[in-house]
Short mmCIF file of C-alpha atoms in Angstrom, two decimals:
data_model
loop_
_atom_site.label_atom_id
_atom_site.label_comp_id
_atom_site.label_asym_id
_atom_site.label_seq_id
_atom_site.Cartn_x
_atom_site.Cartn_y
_atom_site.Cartn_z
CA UNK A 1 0.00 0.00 0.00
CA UNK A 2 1.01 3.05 -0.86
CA UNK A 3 1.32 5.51 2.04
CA UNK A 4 0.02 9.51 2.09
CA UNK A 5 2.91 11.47 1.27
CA UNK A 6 5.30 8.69 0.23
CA UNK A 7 6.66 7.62 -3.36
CA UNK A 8 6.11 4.61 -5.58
CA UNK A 9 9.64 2.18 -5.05
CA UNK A 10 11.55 1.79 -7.93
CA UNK A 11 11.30 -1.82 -7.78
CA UNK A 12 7.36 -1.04 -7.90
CA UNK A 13 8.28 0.71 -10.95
CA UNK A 14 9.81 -1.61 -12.63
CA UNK A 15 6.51 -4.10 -12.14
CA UNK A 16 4.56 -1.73 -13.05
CA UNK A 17 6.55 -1.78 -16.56
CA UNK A 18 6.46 -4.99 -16.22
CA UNK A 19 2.83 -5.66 -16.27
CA UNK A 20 2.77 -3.43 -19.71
CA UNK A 21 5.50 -6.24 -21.12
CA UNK A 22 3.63 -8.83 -20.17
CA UNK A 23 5.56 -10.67 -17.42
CA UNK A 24 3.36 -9.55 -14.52
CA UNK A 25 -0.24 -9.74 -14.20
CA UNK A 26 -2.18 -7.04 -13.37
CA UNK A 27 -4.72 -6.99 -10.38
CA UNK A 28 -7.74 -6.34 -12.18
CA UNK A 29 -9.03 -5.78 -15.59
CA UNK A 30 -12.28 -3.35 -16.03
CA UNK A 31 -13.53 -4.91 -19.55
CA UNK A 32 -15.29 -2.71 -22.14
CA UNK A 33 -15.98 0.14 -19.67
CA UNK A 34 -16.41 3.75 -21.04
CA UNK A 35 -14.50 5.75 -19.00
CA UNK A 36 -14.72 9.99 -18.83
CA UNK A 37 -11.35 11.62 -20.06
CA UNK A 38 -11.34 14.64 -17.72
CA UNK A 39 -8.03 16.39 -20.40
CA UNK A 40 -10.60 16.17 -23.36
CA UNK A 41 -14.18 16.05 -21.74
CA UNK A 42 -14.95 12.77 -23.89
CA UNK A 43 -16.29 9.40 -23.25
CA UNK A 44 -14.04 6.67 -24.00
CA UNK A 45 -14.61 3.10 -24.20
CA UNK A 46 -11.32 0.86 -23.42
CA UNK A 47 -9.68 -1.99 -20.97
CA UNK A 48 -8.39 -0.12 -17.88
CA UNK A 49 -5.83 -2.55 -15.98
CA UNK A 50 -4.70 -1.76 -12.25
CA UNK A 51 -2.16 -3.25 -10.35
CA UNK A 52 -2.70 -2.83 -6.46
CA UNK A 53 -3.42 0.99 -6.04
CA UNK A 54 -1.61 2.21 -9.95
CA UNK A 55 -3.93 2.14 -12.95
CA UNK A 56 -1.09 0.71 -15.25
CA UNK A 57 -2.44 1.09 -18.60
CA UNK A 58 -5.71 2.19 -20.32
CA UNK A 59 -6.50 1.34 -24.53
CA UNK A 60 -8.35 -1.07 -26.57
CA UNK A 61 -5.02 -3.67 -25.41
CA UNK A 62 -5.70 -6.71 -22.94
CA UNK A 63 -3.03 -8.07 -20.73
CA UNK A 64 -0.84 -10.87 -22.26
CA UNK A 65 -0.54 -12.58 -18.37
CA UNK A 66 -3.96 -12.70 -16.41
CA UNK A 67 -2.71 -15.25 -13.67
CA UNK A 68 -5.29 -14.88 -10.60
CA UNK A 69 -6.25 -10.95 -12.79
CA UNK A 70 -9.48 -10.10 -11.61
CA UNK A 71 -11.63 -9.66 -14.48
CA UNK A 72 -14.60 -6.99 -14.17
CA UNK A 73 -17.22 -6.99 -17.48
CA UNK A 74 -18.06 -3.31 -17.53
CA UNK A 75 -19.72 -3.38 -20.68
CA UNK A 76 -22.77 -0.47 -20.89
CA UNK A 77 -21.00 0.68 -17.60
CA UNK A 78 -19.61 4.70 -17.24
CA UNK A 79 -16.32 5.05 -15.29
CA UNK A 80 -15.65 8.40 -13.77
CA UNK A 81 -12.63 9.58 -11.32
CA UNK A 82 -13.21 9.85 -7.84
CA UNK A 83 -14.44 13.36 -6.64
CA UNK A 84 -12.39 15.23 -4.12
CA UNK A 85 -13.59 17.11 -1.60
CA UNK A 86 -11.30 19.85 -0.90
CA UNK A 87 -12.89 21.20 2.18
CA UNK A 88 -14.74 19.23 4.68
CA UNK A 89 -15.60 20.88 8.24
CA UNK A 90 -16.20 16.94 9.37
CA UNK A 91 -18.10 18.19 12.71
CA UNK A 92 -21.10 19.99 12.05
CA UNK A 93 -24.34 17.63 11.71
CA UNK A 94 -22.06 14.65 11.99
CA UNK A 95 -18.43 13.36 12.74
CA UNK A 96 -15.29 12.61 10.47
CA UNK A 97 -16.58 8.87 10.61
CA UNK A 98 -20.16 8.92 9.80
CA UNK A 99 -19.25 11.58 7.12
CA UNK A 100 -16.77 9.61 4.97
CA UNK A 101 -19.08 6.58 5.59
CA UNK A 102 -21.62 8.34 3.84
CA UNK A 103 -20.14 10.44 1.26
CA UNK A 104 -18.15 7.31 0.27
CA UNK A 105 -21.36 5.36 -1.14
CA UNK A 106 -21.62 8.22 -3.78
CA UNK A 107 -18.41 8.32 -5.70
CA UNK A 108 -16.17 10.86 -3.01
CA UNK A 109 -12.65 9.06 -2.67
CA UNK A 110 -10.75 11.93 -1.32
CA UNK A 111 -11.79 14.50 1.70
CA UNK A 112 -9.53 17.33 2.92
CA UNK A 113 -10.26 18.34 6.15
CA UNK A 114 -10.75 20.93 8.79
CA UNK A 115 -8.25 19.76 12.00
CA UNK A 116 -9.78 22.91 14.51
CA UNK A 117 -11.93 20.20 16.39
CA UNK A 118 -8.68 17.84 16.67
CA UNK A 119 -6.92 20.24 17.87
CA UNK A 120 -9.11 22.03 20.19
CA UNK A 121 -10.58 18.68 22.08
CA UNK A 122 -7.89 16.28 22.17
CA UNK A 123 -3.95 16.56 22.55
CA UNK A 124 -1.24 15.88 20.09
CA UNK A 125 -1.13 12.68 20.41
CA UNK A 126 -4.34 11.63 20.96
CA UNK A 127 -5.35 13.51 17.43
CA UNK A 128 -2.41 12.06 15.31
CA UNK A 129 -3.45 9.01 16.76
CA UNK A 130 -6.86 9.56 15.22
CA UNK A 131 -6.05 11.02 11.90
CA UNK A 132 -3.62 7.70 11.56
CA UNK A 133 -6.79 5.59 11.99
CA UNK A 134 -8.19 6.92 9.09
CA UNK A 135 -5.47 6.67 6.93
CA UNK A 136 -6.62 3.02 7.43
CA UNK A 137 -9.87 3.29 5.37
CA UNK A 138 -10.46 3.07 1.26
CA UNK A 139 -11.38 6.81 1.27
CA UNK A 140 -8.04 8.91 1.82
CA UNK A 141 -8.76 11.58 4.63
CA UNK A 142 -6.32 14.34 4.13
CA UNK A 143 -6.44 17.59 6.55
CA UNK A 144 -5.41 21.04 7.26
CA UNK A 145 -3.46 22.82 10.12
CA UNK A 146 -5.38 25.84 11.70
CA UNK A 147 -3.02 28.30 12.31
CA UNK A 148 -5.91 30.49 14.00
CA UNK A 149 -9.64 29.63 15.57
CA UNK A 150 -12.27 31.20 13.90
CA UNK A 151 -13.34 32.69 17.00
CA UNK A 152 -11.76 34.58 19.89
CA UNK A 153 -10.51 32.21 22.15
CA UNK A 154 -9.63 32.66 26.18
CA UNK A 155 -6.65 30.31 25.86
CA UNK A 156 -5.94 31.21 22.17
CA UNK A 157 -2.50 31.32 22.70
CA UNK A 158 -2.11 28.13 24.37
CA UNK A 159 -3.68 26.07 22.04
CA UNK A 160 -2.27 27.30 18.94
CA UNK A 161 1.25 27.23 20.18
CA UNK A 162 4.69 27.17 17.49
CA UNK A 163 5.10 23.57 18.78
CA UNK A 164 2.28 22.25 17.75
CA UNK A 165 1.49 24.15 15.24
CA UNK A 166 5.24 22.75 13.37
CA UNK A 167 4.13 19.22 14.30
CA UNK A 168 0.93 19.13 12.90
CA UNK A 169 2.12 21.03 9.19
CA UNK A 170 5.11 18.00 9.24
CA UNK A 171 2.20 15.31 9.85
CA UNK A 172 1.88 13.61 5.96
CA UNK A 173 -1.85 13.53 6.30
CA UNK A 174 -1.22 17.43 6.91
CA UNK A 175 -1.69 18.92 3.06
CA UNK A 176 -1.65 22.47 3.93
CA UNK A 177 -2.00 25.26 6.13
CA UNK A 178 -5.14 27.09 7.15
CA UNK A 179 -7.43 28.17 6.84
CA UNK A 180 -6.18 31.66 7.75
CA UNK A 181 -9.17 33.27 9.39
CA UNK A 182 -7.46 36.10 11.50
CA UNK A 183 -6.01 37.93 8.75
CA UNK A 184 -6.11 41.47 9.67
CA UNK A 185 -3.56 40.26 12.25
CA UNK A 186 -1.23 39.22 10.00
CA UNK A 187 -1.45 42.47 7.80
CA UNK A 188 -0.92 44.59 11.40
CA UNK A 189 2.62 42.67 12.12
CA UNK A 190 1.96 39.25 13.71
CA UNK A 191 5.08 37.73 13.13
CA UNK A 192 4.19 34.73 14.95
CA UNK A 193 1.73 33.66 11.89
CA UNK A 194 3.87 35.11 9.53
CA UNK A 195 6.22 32.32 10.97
CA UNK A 196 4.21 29.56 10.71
CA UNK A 197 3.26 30.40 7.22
CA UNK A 198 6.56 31.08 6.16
CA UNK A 199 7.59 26.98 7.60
CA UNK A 200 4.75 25.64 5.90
CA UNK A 201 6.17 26.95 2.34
CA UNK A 202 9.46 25.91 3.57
CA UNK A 203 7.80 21.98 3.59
CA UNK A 204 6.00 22.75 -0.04
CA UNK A 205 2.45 23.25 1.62
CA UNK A 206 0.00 25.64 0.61
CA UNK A 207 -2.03 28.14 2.92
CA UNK A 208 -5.57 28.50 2.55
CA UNK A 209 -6.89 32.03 3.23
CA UNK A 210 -10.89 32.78 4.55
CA UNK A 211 -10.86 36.75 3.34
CA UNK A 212 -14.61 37.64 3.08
CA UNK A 213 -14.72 40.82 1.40
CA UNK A 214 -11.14 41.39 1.13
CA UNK A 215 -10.33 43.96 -1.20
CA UNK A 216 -7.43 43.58 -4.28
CA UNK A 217 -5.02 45.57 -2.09
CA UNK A 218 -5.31 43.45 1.24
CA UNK A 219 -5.45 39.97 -1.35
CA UNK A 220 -2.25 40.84 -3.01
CA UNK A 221 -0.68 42.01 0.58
CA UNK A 222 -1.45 38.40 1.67
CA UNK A 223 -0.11 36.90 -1.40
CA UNK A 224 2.98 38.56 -0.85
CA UNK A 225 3.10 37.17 2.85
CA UNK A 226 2.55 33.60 1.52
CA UNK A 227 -1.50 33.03 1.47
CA UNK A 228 -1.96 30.99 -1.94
CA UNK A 229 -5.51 31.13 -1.97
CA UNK A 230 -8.72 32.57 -0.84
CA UNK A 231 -12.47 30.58 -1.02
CA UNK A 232 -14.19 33.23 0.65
CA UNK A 233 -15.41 35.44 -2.58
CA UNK A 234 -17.86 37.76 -1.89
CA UNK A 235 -18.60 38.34 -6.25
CA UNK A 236 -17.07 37.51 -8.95
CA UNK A 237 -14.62 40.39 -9.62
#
């Protein structure tokens, strides 16, 4: 299995070739499906063999070795990628578990979520221990580091401490930081967030900004200060 954050092996590589050669099976063959070619926006009927986790090869080809290949007649059947969601708050009329369980049934493979409930009930170790769990289950859970609440907090500091805060953005289920919710602070000199967004680009992670109606000038001062993005539009300008 292929772990979050971690590369194939060259030696998985080379089987991977292999299987293409025809001196490896693949795991399983989906027969005749038409699959939807996200480049092009165009149905496409072909043989789609996987091997494991990889999809190895996709044409009108069949494998030369099918030893123990699973074999899946998708005939008349559409094949579509996984959706991702790329921002889940997993605690509002349910919990990270009953969530994935649900979205899961409908075609959602990947969820990135919101860590502010992680980090605000249970300690380090108890929430890594957590967000490993999941990494056990078909649908991958990926999450963000808060480097803020969005509301004013009593013990503010104490929770979002630079300790923590650098051990959760090095966690490999940790894809980026965010989402920045206390921005004027950062515009009026916090150097402490500054910090922690300048060691999150230092790992190659992205920060996610929550600006509601941010104007060009304050957007392109947090660009400059390392934000990469902002969901929070208020139009389309």
């Amino acid at each position: 299995m292929l772990e979050q954050g971690q590369f194939w092996r060259n030696k998985d590589l080379r089987k991977h070739v292999a299987i293409i050669d025809g001196k490896v099976a693949p795991t399983i063959v989906l027969k005749n499906g038409t699959y939807l070619n996200v480049f092009t926006d165009e149905w496409v009927t072909a043989n789609i063999w996987i091997y494991h986790e990889r999809i190895v090869y996709v044409g009108d080809e069949m494998p030369k070795l099918l030893d123990d290949t699973e074999i899946v007649n998708c005939t008349g059947q559409y094949l579509v990628p996984g959706y991702i969601e790329p921002h889940a708050h997993p605690y509002q009329l349910f919990n990270p578990e009953s969530l994935v369980q649900h979205v899961g049934k409908f075609g959602t493979t990947t969820l990135i979520n919101d860590n502010l409930r992680l980090l605000t009930l249970y300690d380090k170790k108890k929430a890594f221990s957590i967000i490993e769990n999941f990494q056990k289950i078909p649908v991958s859970m990926l999450w963000w580091a808060r480097f803020d609440s969005q509301s004013m907090l009593r013990n503010e500091e104490e929770i979002f401490n630079t300790n923590d805060i650098l051990s959760w953005l090095s966690h490999p289920a940790i894809v980026q930081g965010g989402e920045l919710t206390s921005w004027p602070r950062l515009i009026d000199g916090d150097d402490r967030l500054l910090y922690w967004i300048q060691e999150a680009k230092r790992i190659h992670k992205r920060v996610e900004g929550h600006f509601p109606g941010a104007s060009e000038k304050t957007l392109t001062k947090l660009q400059l200060l390392g934000v990469n993005g902002d969901h929070e539009s208020m139009n389309g300008e």
